[in-house]
XYZ file of C-alpha atoms in Angstrom:
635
model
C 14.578 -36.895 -18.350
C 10.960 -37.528 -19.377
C 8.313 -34.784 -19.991
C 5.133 -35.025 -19.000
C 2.006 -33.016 -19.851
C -0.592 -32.498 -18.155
C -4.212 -30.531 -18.277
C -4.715 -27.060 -16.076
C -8.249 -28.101 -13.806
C -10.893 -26.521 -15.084
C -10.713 -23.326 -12.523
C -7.087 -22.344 -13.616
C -7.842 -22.564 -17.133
C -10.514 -20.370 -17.008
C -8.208 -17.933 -15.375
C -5.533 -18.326 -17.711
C -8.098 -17.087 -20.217
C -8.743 -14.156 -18.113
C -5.059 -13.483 -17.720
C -4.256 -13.516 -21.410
C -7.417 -11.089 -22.218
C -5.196 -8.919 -19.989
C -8.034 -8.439 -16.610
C -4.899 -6.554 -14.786
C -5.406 -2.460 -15.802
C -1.759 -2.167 -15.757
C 0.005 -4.624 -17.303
C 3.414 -3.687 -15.871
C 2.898 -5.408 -12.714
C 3.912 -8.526 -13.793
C 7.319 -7.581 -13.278
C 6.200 -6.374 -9.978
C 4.744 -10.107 -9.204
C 7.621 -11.813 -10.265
C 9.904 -10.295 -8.269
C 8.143 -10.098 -5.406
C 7.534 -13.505 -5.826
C 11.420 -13.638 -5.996
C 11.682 -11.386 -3.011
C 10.169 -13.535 -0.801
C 11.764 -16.628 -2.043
C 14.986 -14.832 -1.024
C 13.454 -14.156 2.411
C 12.375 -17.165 3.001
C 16.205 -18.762 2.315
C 17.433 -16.686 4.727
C 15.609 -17.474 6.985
C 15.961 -21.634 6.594
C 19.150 -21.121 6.863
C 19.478 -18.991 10.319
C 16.734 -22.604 11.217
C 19.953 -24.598 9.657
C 16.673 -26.060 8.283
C 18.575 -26.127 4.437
C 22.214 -27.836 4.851
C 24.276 -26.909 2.066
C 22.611 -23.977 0.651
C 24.243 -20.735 -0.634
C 23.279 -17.907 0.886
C 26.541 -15.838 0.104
C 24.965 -13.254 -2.606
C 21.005 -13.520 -2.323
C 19.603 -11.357 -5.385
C 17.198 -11.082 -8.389
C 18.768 -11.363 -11.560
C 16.775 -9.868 -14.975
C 17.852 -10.544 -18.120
C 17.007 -9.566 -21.889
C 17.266 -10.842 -25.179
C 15.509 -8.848 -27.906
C 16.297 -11.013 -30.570
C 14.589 -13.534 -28.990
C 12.220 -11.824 -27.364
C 12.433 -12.928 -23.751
C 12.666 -11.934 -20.406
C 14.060 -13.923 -17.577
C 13.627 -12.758 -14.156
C 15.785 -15.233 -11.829
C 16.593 -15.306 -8.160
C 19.092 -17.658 -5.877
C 16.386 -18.323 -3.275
C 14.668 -21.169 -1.803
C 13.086 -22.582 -4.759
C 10.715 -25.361 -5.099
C 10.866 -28.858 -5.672
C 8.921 -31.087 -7.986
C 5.484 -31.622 -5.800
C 5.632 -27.890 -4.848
C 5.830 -26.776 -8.743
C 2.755 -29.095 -9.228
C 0.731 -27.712 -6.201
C 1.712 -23.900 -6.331
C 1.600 -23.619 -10.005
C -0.065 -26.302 -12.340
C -3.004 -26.215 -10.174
C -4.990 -23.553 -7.737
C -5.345 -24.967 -4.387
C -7.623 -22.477 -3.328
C -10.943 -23.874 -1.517
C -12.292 -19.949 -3.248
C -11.349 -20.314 -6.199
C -14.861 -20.739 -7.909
C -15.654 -17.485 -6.288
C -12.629 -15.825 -7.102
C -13.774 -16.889 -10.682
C -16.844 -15.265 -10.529
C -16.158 -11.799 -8.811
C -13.824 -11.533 -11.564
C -16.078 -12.150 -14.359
C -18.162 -9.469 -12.576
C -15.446 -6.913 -12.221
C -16.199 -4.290 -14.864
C -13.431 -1.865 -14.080
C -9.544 -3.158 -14.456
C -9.021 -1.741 -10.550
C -11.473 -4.099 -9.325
C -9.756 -7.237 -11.254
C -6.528 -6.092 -10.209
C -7.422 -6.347 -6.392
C -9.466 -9.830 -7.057
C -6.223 -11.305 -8.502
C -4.146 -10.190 -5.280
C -6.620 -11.312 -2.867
C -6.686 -14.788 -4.158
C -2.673 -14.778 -4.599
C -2.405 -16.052 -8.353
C -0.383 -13.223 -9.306
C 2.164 -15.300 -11.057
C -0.753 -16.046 -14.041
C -0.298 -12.381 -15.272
C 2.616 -12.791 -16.694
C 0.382 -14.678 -19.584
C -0.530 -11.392 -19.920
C 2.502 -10.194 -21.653
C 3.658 -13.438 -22.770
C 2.757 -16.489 -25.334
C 5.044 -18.548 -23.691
C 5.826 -19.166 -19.957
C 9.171 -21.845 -18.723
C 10.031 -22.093 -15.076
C 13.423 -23.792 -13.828
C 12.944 -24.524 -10.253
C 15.655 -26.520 -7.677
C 15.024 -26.104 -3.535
C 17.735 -25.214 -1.756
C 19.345 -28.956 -0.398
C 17.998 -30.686 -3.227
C 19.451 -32.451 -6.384
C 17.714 -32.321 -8.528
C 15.328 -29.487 -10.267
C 12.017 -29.163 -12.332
C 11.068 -27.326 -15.578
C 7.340 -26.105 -16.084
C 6.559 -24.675 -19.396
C 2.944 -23.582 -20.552
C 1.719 -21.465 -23.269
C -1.638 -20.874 -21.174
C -3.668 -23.072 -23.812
C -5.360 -25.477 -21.205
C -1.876 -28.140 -20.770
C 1.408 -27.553 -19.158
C 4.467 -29.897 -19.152
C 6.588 -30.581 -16.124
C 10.237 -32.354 -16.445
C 12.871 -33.240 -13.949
C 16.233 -31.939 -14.652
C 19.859 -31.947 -13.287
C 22.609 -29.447 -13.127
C 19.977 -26.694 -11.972
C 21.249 -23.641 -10.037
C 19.675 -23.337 -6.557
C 16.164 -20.790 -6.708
C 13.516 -20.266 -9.865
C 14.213 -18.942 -13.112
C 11.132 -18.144 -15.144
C 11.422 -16.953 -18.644
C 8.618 -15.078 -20.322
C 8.203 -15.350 -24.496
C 7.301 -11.426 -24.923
C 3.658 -10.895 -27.338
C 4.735 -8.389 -29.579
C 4.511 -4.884 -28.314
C 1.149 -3.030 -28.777
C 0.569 0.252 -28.010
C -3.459 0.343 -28.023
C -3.649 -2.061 -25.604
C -0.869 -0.569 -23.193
C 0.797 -3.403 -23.683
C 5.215 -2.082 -24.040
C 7.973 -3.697 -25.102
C 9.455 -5.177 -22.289
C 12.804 -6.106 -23.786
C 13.337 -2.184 -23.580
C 16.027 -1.968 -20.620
C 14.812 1.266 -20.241
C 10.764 0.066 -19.522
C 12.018 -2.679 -17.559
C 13.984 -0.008 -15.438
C 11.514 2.435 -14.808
C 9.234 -0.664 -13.712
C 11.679 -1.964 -11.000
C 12.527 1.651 -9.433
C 8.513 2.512 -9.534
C 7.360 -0.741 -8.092
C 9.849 -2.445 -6.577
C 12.563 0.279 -5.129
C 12.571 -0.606 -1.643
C 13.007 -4.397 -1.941
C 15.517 -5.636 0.272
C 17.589 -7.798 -2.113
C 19.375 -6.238 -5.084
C 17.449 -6.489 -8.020
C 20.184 -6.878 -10.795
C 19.793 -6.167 -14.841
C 22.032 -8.332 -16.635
C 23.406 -6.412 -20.236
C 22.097 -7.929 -23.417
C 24.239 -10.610 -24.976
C 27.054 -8.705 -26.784
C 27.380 -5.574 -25.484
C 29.958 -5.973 -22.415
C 32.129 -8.881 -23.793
C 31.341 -12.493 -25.434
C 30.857 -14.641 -22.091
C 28.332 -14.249 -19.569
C 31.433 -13.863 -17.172
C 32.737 -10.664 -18.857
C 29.127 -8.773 -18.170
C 28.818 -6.653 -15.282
C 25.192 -6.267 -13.786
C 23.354 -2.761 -13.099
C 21.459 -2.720 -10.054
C 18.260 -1.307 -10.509
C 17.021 -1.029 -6.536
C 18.429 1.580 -4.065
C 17.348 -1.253 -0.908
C 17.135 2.081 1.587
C 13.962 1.337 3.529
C 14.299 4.184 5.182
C 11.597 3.463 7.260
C 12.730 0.104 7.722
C 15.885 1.480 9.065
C 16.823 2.647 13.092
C 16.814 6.816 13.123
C 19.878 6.981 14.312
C 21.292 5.181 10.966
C 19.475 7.764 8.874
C 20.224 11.672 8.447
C 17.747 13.989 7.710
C 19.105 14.987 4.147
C 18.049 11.228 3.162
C 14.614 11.362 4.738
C 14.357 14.680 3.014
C 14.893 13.423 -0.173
C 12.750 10.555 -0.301
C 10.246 13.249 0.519
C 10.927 15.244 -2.202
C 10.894 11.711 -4.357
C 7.361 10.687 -3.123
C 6.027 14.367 -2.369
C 7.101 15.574 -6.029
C 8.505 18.886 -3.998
C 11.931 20.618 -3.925
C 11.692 21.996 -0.347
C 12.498 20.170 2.868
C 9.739 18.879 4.939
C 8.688 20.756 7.830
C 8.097 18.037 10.285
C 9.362 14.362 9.254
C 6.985 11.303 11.313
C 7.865 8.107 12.084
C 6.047 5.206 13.818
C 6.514 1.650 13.766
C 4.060 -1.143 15.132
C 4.593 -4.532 16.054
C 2.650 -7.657 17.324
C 0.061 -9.205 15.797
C -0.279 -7.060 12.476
C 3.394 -5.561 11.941
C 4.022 -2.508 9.779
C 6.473 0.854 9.491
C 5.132 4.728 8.708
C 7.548 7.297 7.698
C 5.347 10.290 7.309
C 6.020 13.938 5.930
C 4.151 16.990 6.669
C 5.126 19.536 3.688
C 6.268 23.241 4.476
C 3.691 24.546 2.159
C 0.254 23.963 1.067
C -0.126 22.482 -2.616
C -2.216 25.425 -4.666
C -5.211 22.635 -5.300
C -5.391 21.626 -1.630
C -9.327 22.379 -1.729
C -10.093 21.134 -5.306
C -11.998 18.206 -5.559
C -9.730 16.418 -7.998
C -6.654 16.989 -5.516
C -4.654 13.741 -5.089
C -4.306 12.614 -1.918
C -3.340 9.755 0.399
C 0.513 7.954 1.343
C 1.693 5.191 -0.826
C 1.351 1.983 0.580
C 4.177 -0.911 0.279
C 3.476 -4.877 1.366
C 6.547 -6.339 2.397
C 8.756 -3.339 0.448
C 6.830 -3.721 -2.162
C 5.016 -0.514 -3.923
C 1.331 -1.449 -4.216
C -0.309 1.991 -4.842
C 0.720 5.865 -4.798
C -2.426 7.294 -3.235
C -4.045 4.513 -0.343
C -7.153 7.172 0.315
C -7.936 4.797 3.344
C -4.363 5.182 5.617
C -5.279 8.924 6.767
C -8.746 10.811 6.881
C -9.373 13.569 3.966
C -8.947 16.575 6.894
C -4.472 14.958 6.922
C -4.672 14.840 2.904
C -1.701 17.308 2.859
C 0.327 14.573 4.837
C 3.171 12.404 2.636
C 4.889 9.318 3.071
C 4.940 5.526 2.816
C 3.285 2.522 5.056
C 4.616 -0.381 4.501
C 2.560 -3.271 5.737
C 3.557 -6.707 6.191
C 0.544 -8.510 6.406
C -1.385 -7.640 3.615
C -2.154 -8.473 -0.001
C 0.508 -7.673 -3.033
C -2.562 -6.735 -4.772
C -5.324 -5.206 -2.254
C -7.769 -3.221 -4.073
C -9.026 0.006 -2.563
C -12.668 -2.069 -1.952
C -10.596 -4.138 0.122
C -8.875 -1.659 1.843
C -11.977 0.050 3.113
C -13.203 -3.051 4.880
C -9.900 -4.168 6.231
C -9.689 -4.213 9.761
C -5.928 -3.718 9.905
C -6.198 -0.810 7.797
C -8.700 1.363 10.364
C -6.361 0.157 12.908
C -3.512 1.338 10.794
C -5.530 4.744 10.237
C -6.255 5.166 13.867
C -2.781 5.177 14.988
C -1.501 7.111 11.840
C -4.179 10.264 12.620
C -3.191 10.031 16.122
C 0.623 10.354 15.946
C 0.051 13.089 13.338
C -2.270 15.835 15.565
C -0.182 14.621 18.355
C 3.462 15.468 16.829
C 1.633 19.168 15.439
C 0.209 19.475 18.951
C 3.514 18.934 20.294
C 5.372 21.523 17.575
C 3.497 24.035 19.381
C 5.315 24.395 22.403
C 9.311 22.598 20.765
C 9.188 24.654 17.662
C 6.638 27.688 17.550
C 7.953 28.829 14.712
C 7.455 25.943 12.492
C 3.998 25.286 14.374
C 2.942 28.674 12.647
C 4.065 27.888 9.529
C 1.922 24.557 9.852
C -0.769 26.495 11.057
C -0.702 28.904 7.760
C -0.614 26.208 5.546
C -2.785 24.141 6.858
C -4.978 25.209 9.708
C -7.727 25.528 7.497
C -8.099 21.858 6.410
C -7.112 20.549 9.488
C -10.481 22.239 10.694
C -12.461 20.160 8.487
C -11.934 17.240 10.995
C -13.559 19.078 13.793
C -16.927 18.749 11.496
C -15.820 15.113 9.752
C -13.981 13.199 12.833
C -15.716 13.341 16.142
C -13.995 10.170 17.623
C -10.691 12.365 17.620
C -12.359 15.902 17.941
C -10.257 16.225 20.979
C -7.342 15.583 19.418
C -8.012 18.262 16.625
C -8.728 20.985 18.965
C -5.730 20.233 21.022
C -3.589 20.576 17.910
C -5.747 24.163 16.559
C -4.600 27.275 17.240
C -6.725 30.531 16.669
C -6.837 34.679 16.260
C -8.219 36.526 19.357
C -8.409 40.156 20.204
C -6.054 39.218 23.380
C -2.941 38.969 21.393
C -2.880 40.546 17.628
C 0.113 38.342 16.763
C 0.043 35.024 18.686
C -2.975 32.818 17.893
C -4.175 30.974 21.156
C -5.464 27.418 21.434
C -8.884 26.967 23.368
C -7.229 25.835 26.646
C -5.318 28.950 27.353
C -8.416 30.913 26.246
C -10.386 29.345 29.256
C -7.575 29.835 31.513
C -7.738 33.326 30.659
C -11.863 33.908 30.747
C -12.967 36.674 33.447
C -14.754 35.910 36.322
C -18.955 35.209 35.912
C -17.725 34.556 31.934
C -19.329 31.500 31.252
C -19.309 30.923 27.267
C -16.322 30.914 24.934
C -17.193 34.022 22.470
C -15.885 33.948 18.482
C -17.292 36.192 15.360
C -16.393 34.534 11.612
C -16.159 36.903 8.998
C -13.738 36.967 5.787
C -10.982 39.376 7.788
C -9.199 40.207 11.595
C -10.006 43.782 10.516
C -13.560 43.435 9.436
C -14.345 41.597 12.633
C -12.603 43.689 14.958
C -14.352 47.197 12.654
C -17.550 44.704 13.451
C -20.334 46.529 15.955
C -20.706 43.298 17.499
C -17.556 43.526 19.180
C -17.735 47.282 20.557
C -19.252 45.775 24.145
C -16.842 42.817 24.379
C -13.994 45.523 23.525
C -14.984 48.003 26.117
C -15.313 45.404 28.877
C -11.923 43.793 27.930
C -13.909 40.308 26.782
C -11.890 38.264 24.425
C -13.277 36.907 21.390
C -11.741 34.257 19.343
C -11.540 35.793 15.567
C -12.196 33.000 12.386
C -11.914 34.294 9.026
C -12.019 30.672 7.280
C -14.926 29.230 5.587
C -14.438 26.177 7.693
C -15.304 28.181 10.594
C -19.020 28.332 9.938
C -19.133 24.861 10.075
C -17.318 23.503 12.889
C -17.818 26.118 15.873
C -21.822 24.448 15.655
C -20.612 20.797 15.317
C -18.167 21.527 17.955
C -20.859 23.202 20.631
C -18.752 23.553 23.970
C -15.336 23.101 25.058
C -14.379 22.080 28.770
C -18.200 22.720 29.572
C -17.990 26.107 27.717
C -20.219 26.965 25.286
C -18.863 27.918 22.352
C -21.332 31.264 21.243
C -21.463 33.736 18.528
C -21.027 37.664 19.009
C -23.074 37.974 16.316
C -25.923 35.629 17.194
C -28.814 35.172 19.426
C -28.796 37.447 23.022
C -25.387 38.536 24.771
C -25.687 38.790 27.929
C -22.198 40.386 29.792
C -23.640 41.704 33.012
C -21.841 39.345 34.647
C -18.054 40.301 33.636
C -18.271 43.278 35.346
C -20.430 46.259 36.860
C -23.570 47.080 34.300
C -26.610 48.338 34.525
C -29.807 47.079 37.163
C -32.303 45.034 36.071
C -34.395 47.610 37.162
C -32.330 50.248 34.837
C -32.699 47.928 32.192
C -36.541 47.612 32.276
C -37.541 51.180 32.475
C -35.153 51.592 29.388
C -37.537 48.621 27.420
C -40.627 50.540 28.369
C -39.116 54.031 27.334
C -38.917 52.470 23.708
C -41.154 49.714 23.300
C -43.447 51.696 20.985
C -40.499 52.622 18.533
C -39.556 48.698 18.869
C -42.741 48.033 17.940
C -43.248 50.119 15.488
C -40.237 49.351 13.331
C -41.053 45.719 13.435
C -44.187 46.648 12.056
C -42.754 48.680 9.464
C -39.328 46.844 8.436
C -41.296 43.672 8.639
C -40.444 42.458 5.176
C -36.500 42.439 6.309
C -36.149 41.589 9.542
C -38.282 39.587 12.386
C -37.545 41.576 15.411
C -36.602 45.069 16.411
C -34.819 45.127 20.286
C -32.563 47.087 22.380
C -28.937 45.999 21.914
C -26.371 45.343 25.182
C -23.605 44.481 22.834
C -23.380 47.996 21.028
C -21.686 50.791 22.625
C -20.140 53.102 19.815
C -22.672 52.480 16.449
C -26.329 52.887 16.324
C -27.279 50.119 15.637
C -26.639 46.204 14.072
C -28.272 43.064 12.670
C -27.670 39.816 14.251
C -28.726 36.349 13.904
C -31.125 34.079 16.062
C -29.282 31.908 18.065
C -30.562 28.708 16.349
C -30.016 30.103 12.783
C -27.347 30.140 9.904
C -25.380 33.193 9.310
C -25.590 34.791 5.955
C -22.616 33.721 5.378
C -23.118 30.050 5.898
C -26.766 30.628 3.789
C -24.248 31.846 1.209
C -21.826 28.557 1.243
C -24.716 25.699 1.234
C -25.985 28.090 -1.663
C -22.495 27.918 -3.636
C -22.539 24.150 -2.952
C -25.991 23.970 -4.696
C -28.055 23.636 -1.708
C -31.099 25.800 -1.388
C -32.024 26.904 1.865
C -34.492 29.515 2.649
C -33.090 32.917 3.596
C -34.000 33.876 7.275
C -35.143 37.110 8.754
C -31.990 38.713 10.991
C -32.937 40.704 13.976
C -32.355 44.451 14.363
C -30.313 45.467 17.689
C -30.488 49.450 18.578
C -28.231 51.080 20.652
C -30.347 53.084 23.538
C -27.544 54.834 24.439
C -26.049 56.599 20.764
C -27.886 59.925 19.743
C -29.294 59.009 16.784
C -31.308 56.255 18.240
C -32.507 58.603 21.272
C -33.942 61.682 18.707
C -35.421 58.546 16.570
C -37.234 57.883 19.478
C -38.367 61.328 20.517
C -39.276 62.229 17.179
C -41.548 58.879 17.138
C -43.122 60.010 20.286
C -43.214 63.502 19.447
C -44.628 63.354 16.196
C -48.027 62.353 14.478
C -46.562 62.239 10.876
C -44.108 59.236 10.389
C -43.186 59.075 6.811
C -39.669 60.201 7.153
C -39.034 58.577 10.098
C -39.799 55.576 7.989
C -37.465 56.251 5.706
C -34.565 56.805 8.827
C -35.477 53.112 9.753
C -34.939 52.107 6.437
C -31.715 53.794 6.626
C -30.436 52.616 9.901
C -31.654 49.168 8.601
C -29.504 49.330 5.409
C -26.364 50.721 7.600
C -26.392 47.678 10.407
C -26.172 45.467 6.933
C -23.529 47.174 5.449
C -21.510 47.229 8.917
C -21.017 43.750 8.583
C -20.120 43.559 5.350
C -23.372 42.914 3.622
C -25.170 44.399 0.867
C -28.716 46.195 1.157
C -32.038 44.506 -0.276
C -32.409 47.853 -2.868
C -28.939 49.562 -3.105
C -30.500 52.303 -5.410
C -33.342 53.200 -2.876
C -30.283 53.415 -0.126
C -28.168 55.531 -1.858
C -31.211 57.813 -2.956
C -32.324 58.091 0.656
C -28.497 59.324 1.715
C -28.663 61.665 -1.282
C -31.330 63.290 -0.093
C -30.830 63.367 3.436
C -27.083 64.633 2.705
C -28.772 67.367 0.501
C -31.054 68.428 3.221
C -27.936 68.968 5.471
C -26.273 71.226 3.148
């Protein structure tokens, strides 16, 4: 047969010079193009023939066939698919049909970073030119299924390629790289290793559905290829290409340990599978514990994302929202690029739709876990209740969702956590708001003076010890037309749970101390930006609480550790009309003409309300000399 040669255009030369300066970060996906390529040649056999659109074909063992020769340095990757004939080889592979191409050209010039050329390359679909990456040589043996006769296309990516017609060619495409010599600086292995060329196929291409076979090297199982037994390298178990009936939970729990890196079961295993216009399968894990860096910023997150079976990348950020990072798994997509990039995958419309659906099936299956399985619901909820808050601040298109699926501490039950709902259902008649305190402990807040009045008059009050707490019960604002309200800020008002005193009662109380009010406004001015009457203190003297439009100290505290400087605000001192100590303060202020200790008992009872709630005083030397002396006067 004659050989012809023939010159690359000018676009796919220029590429081919891209290629062979090695544009692709990781140079071991070539193997994962090539047999994906191989993959889908397979696929697409299988399908002519169910069309009987390829009389005569063999379609009696469809697989992908790699073989080795290190003393010459070559690696074949072969499959029995549908092959091409002579006119395809010229349009698919000497040339680039691609109206983009020029573009393509250009972005990857531009691309700086090896991630960014990776996902150029895919989006264009010229993955086959990185094999010149690896290779100074490139032959491909091609015959279509129901033809004769078969082509041979050999280039060694210098600007020409040869094309020849051929007989006596098996059915499908071999294509045989000529290995560079291996070099380590450049990350650039030794692909006749069996080994390398293993560890390749099971990271990349595990999940394909055809066997993908390694052939011994020449010599080691016998003298004929006959007498060589292949090694398949692929399990094929799409597990969540698979009905659930045909799958048992010990092998969904072991692909989670596989892709989770974890030797404990799963607590809650997820699948969902969408079809229609943009087709793809989920199988989703939700761990049984919480990874120790679940709040660092370098923690790893994100499912690994297949295309066709094919492993793309371990970590697809953009397939859950940060607030599900604990969640593992694998989406496999059939629609998309072999190599998206994650630039891509942030602007892809599929992939928010993909997202979308993903988030909802998760908070609905741990919604549902409360009521079918309580007791793993808790465990989620210890594990993970903390970061699943974060979505309440990050994700209000689903905030419903979240809260649905949250659980939380309350003084009604010191063991069960209730969700929001029930906590409505259970509010007292004339309650109008939905009443929390944060605070780093369930016995701090419930030791907390805020809560003696809600206590006494049986008023629940949700309890949230986690940072996240600060943040989201503001965001949040109201629940079912229910304000959501701090015990701890602004005015509380809880006249209307049950009998209390008149307004009347009330008023001749604010006259009967307005001058001590006033007075230690005047005189704790520095510290704090209001001196009242308290209704939410029945049992300690007295307490400091924030404006209702204000941070907690807290929350000043966190934006501070985060490097954000906000100014510190002025709290507001509640007294308790009804404790002793208050009513002598006040009779000795109206009683007497000299002040100066009764300064230093404001200071006192100042210093106390801050250390109630766990805070520090402004001068902790002046506050434990003022107890000194006052404990010395006692004695």
């Amino acid at each position: 047969m004659t050989t012809e040669t023939f010159e690359f255009q000018v676009e796919a030369r220029q590429l081919l010079q891209l290629m062979i300066h090695s544009v692709y970060s990781n140079k071991d996906v070539f193997l994962r193009e090539l047999v994906s390529n191989a993959s889908d040649a397979l696929d697409k056999l299988r399908l002519a023939a169910l069309r009987d659109d390829v009389p005569g074909a063999d379609v009696s063992d469809l697989h992908i066939e790699l073989e080795v020769d290190k003393d010459a340095r070559t690696l074949t990757v072969r499959d029995n698919g549908i092959g091409m004939s002579y006119d395809e080889v010229t349009r698919l592979i000497g040339t680039i049909a691609n109206s983009g191409t020029a573009k393509f050209l250009q972005e990857l010039r531009e691309a700086q970073d090896g991630a960014g050329a990776d996902g150029l390359i895919g989006q264009f679909g010229v993955g086959f030119y990185s094999a010149f990456m690896v290779a100074d040589e490139v032959t491909l043996v091609t015959r279509h299924a129901g033809e004769s006769e078969g082509t041979r296309w050999t280039s060694k990516g210098e600007g020409t390629y040869t094309l020849e017609r051929l007989d006596d060619v098996p059915q499908g495409t071999t294509v045989t790289l000529h290995l560079k010599p291996a070099d380590a600086e450049n990350q650039l292995h030794d692909y006749t290793s069996t080994w390398k060329i293993k560890e390749i196929v099971k990271r990349y291409s595990d999940f394909i559905t055809w066997p993908v076979r390694l052939l011994p090297e020449p010599g080691q199982d016998g003298d004929g290829a006959e007498a060589r037994e292949a090694e398949t390298l692929n399990s094929m178990k799409a597990l969540w290409a698979r009905p659930r009936d045909e799958v048992s939970d010990d092998e969904y729990h072991e692909l989670y340990k596989h892709i989770g890196h974890d030797w404990r079961d799963p607590l809650e295993t997820i699948r969902l599978q969408a079809e229609g216009t943009f087709e793809y399968q989920a199988l989703l894990f939700v761990p049984s514990h919480a990874p120790h860096d679940l709040f660092t910023q370098g923690y790893q997150r994100g499912v690994q994302l297949y295309v066709k079976r094919v492993f793309i990348m371990d970590d697809c950020e953009e397939l859950l929202p940060p607030y599900l990072r604990f969640v593992k798994g694998v989406v496999d997509a059939q629609d998309l690029s072999l190599n998206v990039s994650r630039e891509i995958l942030q602007q892809d419309r599929h992939i928010r739709m993909i997202q979308r659906r993903l988030t909802k099936k998760v908070l609905s299956t741990v919604k549902d876990l409360r009521t079918s399985a309580p007791d793993r619901y808790a465990t989620f909820w210890r594990e993970f209740g903390a970061v699943l808050k974060e979505g309440l601040v990050t994700d209000s298109d689903n905030r419903d969702a979240i809260l649905a699926a949250c659980s939380f501490a309350s003084t009604h039950d010191a063991a069960e956590p209730t969700s929001l709902k029930d906590y409505v259902e259970r509010m007292k008649d004339g309650q109008d708001d939905i009443y929390y305190m944060t605070g780093e402990s369930r016995a701090a807040l419930e030791n907390s003076p805020h809560m003696e009045a809600f206590r006494a008059k049986g008023v629940e009050v949700l309890l949230l010890t986690d940072a996240v707490d600060e943040v989201w019960v503001d965001a949040v604002g109201e629940y079912e037309g229910k304000t959501l309200r701090s015990v701890a800020k602004g005015e509380i008002d809880l006249s209307g749970t049950e009998d209390d005193k008149s307004d009347a009662e009330k008023e001749k109380q604010g006259e009967e101390y307005a001058g001590l009010l006033g007075w230690m406004t005047e005189h704790l001015g520095e510290d704090v930006k209001e001196v009242r009457l308290s209704s939410r203190l029945t049992v300690s003297p007295a307490c400091v609480v924030s404006d209702a439009g204000e941070l907690t100290p807290a929350l000043e505290n966190m934006y501070r550790a985060m490097g954000q400087e906000v100014p510190r605000a002025k709290r507001i001192l509640e007294l308790n009309p009804e404790h002793q100590v208050v009513k002598s303060l006040n009779r000795a202020w109206t009683d007497r003409r000299d002040r100066t200790e009764l300064t230093e008992t404001a200071e006192l009872l100042h210093a106390l309300a801050v250390l109630a709630e766990g805070g520090r005083p402004k001068e902790p030397a002046r506050f434990v000399q003022l107890m000194a002396d006052r404990l010395e006067r006692t004695l």
